[in-house]
PDB file of C-alpha atoms and ligand atoms in Angstrom:
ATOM      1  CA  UNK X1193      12.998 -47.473  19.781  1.00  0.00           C
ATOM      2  CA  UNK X1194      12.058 -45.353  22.226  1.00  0.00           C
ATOM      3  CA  UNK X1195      10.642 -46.224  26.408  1.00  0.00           C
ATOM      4  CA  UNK X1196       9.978 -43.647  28.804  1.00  0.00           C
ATOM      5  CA  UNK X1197      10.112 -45.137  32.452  1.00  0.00           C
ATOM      6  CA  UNK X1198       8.739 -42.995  35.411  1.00  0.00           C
ATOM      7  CA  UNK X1199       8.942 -39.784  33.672  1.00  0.00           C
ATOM      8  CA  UNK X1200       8.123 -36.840  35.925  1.00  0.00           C
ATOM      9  CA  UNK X1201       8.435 -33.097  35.112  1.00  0.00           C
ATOM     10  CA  UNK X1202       6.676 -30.133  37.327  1.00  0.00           C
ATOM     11  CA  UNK X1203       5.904 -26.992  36.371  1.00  0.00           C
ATOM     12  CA  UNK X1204       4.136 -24.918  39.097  1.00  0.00           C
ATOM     13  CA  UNK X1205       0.878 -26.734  39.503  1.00  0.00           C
ATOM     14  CA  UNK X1206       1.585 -29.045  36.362  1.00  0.00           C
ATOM     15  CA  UNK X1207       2.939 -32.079  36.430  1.00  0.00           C
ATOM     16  CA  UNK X1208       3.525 -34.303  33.031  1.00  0.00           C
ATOM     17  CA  UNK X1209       3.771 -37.892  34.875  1.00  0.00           C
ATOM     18  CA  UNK X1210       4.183 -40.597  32.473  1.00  0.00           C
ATOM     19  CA  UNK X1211       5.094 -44.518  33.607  1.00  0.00           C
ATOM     20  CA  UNK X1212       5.590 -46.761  30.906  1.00  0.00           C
ATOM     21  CA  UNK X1213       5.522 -45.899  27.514  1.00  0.00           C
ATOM     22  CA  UNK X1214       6.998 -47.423  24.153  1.00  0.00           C
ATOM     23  CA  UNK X1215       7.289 -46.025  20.922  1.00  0.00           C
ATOM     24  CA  UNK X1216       7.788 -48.198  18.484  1.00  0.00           C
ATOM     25  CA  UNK X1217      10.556 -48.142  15.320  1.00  0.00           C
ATOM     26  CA  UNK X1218       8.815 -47.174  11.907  1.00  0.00           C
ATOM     27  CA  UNK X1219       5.350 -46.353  13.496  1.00  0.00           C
ATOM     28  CA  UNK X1220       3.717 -43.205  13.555  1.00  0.00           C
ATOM     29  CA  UNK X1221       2.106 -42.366  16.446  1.00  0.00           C
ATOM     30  CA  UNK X1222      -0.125 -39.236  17.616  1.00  0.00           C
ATOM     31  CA  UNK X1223       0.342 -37.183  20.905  1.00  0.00           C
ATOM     32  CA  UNK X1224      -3.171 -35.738  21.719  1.00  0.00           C
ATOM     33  CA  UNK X1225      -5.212 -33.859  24.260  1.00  0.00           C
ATOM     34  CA  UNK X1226      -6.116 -30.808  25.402  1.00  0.00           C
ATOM     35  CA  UNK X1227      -4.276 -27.373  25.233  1.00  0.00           C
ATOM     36  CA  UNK X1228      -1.934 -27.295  28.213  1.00  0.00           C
ATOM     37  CA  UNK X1229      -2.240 -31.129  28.868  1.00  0.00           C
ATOM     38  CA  UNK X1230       1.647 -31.444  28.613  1.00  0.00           C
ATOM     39  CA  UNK X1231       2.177 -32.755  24.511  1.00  0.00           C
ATOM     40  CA  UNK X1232       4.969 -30.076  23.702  1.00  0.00           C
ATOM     41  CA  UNK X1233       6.755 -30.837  27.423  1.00  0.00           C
ATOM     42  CA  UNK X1234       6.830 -34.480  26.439  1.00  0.00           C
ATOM     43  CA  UNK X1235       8.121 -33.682  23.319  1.00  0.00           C
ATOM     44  CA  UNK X1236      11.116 -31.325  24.539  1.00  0.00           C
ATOM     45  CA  UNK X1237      11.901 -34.003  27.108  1.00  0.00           C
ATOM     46  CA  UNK X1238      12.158 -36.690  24.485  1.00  0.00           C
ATOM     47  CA  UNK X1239      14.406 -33.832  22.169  1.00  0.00           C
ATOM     48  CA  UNK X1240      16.718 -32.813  25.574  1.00  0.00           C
ATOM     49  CA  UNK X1241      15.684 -29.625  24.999  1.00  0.00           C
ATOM     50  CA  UNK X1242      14.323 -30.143  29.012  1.00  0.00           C
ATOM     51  CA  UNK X1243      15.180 -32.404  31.468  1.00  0.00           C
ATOM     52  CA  UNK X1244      12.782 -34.447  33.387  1.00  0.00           C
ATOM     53  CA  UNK X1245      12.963 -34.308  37.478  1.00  0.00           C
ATOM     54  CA  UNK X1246      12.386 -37.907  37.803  1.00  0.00           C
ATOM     55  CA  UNK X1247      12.452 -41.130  35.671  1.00  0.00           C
ATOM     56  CA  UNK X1248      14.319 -41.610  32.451  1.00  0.00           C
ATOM     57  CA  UNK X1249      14.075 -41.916  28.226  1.00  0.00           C
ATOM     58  CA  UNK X1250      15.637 -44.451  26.480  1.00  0.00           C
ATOM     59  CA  UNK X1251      16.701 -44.121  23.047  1.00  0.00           C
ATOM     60  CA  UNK X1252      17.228 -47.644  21.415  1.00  0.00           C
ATOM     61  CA  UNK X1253      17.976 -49.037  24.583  1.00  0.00           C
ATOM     62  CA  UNK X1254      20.492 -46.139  25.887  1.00  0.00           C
ATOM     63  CA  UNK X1255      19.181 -43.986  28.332  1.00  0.00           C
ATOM     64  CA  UNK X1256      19.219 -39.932  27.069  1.00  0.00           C
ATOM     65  CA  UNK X1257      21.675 -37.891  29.719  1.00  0.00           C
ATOM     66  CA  UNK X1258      24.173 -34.828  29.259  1.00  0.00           C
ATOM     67  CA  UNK X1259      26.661 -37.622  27.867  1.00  0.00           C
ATOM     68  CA  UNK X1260      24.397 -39.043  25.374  1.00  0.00           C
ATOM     69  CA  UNK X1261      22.179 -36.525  24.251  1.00  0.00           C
ATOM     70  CA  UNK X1262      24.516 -35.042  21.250  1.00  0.00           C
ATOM     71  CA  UNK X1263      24.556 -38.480  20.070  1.00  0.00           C
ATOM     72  CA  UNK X1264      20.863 -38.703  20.318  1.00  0.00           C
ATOM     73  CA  UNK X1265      20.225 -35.418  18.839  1.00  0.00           C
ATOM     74  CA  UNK X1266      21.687 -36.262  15.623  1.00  0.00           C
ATOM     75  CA  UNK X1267      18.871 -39.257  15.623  1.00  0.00           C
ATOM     76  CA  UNK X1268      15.857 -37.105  15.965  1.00  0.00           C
ATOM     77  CA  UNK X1269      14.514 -34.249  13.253  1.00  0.00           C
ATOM     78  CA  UNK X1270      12.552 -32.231  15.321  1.00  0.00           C
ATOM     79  CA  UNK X1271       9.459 -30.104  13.521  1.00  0.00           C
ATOM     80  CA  UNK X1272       7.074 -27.287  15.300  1.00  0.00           C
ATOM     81  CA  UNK X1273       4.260 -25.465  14.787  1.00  0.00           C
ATOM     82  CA  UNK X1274       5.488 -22.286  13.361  1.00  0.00           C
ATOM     83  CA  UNK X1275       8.764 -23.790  12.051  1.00  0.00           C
ATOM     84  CA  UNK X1276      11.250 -22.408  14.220  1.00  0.00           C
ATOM     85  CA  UNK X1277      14.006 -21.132  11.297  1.00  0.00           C
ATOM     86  CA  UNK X1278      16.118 -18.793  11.579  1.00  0.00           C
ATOM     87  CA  UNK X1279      14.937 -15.774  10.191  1.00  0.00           C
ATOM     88  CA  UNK X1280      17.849 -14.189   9.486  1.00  0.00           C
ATOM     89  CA  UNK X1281      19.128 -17.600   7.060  1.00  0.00           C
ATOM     90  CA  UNK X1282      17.608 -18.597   3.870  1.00  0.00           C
ATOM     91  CA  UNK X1283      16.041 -21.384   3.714  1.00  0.00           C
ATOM     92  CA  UNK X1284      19.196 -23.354   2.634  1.00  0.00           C
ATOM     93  CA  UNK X1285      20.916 -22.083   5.002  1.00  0.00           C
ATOM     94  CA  UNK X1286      18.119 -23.084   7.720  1.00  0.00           C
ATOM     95  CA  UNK X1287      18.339 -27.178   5.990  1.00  0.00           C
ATOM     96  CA  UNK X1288      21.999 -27.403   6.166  1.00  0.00           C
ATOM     97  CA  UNK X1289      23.262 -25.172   9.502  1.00  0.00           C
ATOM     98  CA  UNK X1290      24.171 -28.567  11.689  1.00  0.00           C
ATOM     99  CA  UNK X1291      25.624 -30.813   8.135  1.00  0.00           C
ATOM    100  CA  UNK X1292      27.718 -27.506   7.665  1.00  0.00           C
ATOM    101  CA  UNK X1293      29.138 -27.496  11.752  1.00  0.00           C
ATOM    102  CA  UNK X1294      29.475 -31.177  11.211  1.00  0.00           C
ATOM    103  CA  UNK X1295      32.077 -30.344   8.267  1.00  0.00           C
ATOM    104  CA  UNK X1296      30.345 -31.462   5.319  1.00  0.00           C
ATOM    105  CA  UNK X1297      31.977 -30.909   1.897  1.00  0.00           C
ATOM    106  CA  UNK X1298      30.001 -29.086  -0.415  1.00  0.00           C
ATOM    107  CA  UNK X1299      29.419 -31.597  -2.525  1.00  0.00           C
ATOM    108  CA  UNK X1300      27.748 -33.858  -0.161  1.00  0.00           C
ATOM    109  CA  UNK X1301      25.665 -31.083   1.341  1.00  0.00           C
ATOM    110  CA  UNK X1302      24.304 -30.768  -2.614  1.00  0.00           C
ATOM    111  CA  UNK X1303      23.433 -34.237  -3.368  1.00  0.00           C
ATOM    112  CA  UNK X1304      21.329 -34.358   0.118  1.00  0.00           C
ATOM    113  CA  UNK X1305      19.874 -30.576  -0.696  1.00  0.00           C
ATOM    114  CA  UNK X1306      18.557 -32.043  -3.940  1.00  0.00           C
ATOM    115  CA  UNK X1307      17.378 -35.262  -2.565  1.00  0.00           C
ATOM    116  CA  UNK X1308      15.126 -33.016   0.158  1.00  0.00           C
ATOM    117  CA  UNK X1309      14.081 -31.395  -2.709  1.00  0.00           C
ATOM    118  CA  UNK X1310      12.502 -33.836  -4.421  1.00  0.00           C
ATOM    119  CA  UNK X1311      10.832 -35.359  -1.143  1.00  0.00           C
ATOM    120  CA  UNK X1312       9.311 -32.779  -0.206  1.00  0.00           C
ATOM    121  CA  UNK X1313       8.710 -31.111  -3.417  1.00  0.00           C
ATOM    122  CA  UNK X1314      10.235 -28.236  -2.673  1.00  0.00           C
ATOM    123  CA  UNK X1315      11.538 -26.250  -6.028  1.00  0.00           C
ATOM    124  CA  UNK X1316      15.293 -25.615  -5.704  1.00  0.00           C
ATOM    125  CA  UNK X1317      14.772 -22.196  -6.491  1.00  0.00           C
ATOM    126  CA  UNK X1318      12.915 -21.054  -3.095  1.00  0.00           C
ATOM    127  CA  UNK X1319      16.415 -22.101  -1.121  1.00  0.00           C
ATOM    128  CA  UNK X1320      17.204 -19.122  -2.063  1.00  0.00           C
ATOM    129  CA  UNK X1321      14.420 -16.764  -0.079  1.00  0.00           C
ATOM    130  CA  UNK X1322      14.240 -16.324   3.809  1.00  0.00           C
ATOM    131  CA  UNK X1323      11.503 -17.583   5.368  1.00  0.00           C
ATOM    132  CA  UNK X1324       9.401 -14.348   5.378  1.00  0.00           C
ATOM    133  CA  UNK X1325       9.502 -14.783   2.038  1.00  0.00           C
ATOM    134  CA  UNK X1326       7.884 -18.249   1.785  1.00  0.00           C
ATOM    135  CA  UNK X1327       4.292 -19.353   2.394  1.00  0.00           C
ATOM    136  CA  UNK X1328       3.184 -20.727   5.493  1.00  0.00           C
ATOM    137  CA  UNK X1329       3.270 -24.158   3.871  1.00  0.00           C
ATOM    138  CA  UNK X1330       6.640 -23.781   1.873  1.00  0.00           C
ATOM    139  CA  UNK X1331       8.175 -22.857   5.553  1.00  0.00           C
ATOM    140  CA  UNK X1332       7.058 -25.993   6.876  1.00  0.00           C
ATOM    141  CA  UNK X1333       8.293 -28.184   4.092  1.00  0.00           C
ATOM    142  CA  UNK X1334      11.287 -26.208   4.595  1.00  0.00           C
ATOM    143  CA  UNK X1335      11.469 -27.401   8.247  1.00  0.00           C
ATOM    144  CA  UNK X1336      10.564 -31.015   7.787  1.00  0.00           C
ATOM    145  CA  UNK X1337      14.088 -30.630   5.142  1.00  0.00           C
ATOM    146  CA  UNK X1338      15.684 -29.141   7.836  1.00  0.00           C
ATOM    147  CA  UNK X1339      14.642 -32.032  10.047  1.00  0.00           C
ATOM    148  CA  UNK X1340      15.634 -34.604   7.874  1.00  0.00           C
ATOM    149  CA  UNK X1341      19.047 -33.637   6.580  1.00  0.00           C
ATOM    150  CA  UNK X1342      20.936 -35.835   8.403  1.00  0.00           C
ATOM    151  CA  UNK X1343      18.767 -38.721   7.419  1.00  0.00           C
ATOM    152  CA  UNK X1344      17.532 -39.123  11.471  1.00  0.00           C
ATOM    153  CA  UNK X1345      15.083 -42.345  12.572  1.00  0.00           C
ATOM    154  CA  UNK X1346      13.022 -40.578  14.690  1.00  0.00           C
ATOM    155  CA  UNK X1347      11.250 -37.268  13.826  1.00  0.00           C
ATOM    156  CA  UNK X1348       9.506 -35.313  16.371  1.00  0.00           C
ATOM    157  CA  UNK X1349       6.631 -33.393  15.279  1.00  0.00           C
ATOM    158  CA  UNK X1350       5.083 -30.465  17.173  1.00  0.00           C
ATOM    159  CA  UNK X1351       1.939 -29.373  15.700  1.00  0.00           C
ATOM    160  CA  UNK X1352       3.487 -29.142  12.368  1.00  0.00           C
ATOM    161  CA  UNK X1353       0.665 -28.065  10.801  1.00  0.00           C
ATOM    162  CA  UNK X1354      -1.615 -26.470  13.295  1.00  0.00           C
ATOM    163  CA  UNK X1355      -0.856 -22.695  11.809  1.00  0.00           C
ATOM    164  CA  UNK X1356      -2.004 -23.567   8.236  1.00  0.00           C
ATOM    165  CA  UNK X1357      -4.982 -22.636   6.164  1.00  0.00           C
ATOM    166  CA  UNK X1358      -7.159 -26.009   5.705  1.00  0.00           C
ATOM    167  CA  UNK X1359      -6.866 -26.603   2.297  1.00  0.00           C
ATOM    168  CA  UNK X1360      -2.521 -26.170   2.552  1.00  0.00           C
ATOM    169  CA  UNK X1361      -2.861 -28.368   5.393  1.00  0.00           C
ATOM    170  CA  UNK X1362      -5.086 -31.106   3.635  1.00  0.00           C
ATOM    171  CA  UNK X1363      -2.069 -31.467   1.124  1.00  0.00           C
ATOM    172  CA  UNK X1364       0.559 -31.544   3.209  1.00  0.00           C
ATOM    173  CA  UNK X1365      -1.008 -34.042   5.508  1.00  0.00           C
ATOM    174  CA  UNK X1366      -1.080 -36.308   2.876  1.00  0.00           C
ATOM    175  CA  UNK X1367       2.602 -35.731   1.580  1.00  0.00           C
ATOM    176  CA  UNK X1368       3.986 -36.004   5.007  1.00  0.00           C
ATOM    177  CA  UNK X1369       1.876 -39.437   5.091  1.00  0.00           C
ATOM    178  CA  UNK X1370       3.337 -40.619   2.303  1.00  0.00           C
ATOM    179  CA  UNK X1371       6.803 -39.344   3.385  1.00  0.00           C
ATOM    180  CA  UNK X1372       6.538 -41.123   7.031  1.00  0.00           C
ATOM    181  CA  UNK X1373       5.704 -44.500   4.641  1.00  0.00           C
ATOM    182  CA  UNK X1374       8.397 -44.070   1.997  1.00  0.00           C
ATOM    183  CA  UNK X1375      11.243 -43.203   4.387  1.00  0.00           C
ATOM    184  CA  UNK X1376       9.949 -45.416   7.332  1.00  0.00           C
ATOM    185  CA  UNK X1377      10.395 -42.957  10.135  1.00  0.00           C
ATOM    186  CA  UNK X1378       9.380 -43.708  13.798  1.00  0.00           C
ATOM    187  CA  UNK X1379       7.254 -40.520  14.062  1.00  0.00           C
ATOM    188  CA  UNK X1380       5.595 -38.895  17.201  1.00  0.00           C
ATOM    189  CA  UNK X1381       3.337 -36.551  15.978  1.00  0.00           C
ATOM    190  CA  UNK X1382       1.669 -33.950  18.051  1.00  0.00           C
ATOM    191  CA  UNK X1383      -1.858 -33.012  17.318  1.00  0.00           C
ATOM    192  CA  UNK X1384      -4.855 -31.139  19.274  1.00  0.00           C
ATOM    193  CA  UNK X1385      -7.261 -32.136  16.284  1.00  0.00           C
ATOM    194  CA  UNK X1386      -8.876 -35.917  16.475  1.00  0.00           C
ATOM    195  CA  UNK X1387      -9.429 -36.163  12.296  1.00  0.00           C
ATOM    196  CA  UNK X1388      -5.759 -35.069  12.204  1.00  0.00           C
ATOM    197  CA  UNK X1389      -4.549 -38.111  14.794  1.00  0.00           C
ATOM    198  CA  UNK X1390      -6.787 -40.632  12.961  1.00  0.00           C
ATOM    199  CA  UNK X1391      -5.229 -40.010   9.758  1.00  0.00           C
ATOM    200  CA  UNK X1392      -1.720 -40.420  10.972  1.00  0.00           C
ATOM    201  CA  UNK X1393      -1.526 -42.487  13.940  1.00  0.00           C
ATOM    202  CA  UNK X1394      -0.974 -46.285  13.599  1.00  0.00           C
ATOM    203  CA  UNK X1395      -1.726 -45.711  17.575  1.00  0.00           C
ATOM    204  CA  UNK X1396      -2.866 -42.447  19.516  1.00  0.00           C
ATOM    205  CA  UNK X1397      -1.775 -41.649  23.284  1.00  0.00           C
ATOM    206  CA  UNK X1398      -4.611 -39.257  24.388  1.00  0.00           C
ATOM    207  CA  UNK X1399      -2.882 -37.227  27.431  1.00  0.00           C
ATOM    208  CA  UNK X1400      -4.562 -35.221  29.892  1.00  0.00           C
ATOM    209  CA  UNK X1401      -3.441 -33.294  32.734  1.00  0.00           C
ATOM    210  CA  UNK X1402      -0.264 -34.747  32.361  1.00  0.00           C
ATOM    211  CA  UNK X1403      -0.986 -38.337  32.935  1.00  0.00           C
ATOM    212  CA  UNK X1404      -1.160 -40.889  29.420  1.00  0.00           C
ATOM    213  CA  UNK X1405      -5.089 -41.664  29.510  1.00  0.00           C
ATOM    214  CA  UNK X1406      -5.273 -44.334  26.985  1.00  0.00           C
ATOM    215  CA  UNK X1407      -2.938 -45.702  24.243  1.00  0.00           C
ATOM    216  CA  UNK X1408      -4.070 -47.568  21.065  1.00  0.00           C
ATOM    217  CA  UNK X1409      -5.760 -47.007  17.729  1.00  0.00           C
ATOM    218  CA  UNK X1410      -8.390 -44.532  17.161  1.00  0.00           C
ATOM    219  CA  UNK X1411     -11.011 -48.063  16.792  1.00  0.00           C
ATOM    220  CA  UNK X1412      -9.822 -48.720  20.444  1.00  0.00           C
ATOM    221  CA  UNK X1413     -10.437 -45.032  21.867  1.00  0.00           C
ATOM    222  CA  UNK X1414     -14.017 -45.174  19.848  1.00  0.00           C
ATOM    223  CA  UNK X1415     -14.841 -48.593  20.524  1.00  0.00           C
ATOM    224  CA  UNK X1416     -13.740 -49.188  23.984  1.00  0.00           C
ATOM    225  CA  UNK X1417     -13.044 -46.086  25.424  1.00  0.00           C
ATOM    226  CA  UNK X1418     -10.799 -46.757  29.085  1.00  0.00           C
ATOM    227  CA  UNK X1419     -13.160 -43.587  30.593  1.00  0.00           C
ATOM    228  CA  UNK X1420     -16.111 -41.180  30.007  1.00  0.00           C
ATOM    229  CA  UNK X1421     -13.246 -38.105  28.986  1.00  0.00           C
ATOM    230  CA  UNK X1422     -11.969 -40.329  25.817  1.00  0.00           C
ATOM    231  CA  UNK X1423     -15.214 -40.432  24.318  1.00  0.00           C
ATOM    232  CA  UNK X1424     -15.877 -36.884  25.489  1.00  0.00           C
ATOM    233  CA  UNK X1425     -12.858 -35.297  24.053  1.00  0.00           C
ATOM    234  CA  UNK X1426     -13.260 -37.546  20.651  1.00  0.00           C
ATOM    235  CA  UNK X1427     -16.827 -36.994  20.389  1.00  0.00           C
ATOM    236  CA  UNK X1428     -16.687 -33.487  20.846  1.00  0.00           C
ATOM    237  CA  UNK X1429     -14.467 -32.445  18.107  1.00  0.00           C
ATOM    238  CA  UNK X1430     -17.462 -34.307  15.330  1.00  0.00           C
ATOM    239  CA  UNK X1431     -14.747 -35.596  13.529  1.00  0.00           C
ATOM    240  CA  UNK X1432     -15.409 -36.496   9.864  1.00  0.00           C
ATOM    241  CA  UNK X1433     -17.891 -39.548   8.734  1.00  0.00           C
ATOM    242  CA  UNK X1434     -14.948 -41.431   7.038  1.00  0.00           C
ATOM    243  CA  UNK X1435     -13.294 -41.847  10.391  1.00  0.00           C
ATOM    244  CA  UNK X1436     -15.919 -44.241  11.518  1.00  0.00           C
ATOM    245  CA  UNK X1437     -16.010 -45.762   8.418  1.00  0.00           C
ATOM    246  CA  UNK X1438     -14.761 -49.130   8.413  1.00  0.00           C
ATOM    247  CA  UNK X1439     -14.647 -49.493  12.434  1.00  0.00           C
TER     248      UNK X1439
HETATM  249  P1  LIG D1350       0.499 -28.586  25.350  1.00  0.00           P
HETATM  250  O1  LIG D1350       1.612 -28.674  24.380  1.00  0.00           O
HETATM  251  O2  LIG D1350      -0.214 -29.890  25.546  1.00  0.00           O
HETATM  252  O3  LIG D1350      -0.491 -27.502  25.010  1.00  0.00           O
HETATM  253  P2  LIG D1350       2.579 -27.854  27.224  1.00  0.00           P
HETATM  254  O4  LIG D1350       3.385 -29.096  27.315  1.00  0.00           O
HETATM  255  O5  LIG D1350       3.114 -26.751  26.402  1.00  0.00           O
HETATM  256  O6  LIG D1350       1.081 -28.216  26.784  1.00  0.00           O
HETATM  257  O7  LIG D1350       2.341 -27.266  28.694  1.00  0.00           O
HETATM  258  C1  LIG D1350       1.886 -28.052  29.772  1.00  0.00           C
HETATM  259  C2  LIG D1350       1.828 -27.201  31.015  1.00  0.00           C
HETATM  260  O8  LIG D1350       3.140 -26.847  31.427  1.00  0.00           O
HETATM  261  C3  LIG D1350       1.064 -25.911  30.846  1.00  0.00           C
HETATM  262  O9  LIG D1350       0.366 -25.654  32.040  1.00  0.00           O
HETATM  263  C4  LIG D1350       2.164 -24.888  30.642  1.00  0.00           C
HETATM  264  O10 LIG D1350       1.761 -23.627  31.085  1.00  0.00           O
HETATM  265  C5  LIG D1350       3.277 -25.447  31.484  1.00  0.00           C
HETATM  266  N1  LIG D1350       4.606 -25.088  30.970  1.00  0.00           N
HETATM  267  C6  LIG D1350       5.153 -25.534  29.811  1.00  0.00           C
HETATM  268  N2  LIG D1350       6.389 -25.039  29.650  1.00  0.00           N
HETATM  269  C7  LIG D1350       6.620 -24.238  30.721  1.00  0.00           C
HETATM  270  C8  LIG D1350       7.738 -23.431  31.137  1.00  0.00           C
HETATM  271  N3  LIG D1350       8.858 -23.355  30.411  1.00  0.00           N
HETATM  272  N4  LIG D1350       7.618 -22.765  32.293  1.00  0.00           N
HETATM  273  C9  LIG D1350       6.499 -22.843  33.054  1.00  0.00           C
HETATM  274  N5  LIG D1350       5.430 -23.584  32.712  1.00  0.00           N
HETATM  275  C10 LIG D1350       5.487 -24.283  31.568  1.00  0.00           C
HETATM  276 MG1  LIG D1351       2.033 -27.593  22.649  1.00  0.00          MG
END
């Protein structure tokens, strides 16, 4: 679904260098490392919100350039930390802004509205309010809508959660589970928090200083570690008992 080949991208003194990497369709998998370690510039790379100096990304085989990139926009919902709506737009307004500039009828633009709705239980009546006006949690559901109007494969996920209260974020970590599952999205989900990247990730890529430093399931980081900074940077956050469980 989606290969990164020789990916290079310099800022100043940081350089996100990435060689091979595959993403595969339907799985969810978790971005992780330390602050600064280049998650969100991967990320914006993969959205074309930036583009790379070197290498290429290749979206179901077609390689992501000024040419293809409106196509390939349309194929990716694209979710960050503090939501990024508009705060001048309601919340409707925020969900259906691209459906409407795509011409839409009205009637369509319902239908999906309703079916968002109900996916990410969201009650009708909060389309209404602007985001101030919405919890912290109601503006990310709110998002993830906005990210999934047109129905995309691939949703990109920037710290979705990271700004919420823990017990806001327990629940929505487990709707946005079961919403990955029911709607069988290819997901890359970025995450600074090791519980957080064991719950989701069918398979983690632990970054740091730019460079991929192992790729596999939380088992494989645990159990065989490629180098003394996985264990280090897994270790060090204590995650919960129940993530050993079973390994
Ligand atoms: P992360 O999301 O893992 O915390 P980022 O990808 O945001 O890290 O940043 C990686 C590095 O690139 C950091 O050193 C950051 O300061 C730098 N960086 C990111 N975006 C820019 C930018 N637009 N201009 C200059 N430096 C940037
Ligand atoms: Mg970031």
């Amino acid at each position: 679904m989606i290969t990164i080949e020789r990916l290079q991208k310099t800022y100043n003194k940081f350089t996100l260098s990435i060689n091979f990497i595959h993403f595969e369709e339907t799985r969810t998998t978790v971005i992780i490392g330390p602050s600064g370690c280049g998650k969100s510039t991967l990320l914006r790379l993969i959205a074309y919100l930036i583009k790379p100096d070197a290498g290429k990304i290749l979206i179901d085989g077609i390689e992501l350039d000024a040419a293809s990139s409106r196509q390939a926009k349309k194929r990716m919902g694209y979710v960050i930390q503090e939501g990024g709506l508009f705060p001048h737009m309601t919340a409707e307004e925020n969900v259906v802004l691209v459906a409407r500039r795509m011409g839409w009828d009205a009637q369509k633009m319902a239908h999906r509205l309703h079916e968002l709705c109900e996916i990410t239980s969201i009650s009708p009546d909060l389309l209404h309010r602007f985001p101030l006006e919405l919890s912290g949690g109601q503006r990310q559901r709110i998002s993830l809508m906005r990210a999934l109007m047109l129905d995309p494969p691939i949703l990109l996920m920037d710290e979705p959660l990271g700004a919420l209260d823990p017990i806001v974020r327990v629940k929505l970590q487990s709707d946005l589970k079961k919403i990955f599952q029911r709607l069988k999205k290819t997901v890359l989900f970025v995450t600074h928090d090791v519980s957080e990247a064991a719950y989701f990730g069918d398979e983690i890529v632990l970054i740091s200083n730019g460079s991929v430093v192992q790729k596999g399931t939380i088992s494989d980081l645990l159990k065989t570690p490629k180098n003394a900074f996985v264990t280090s940077f897994i270790r060090a956050q204590r995650p919960p008992d129940e993530l050993f469980r079973n390994l």
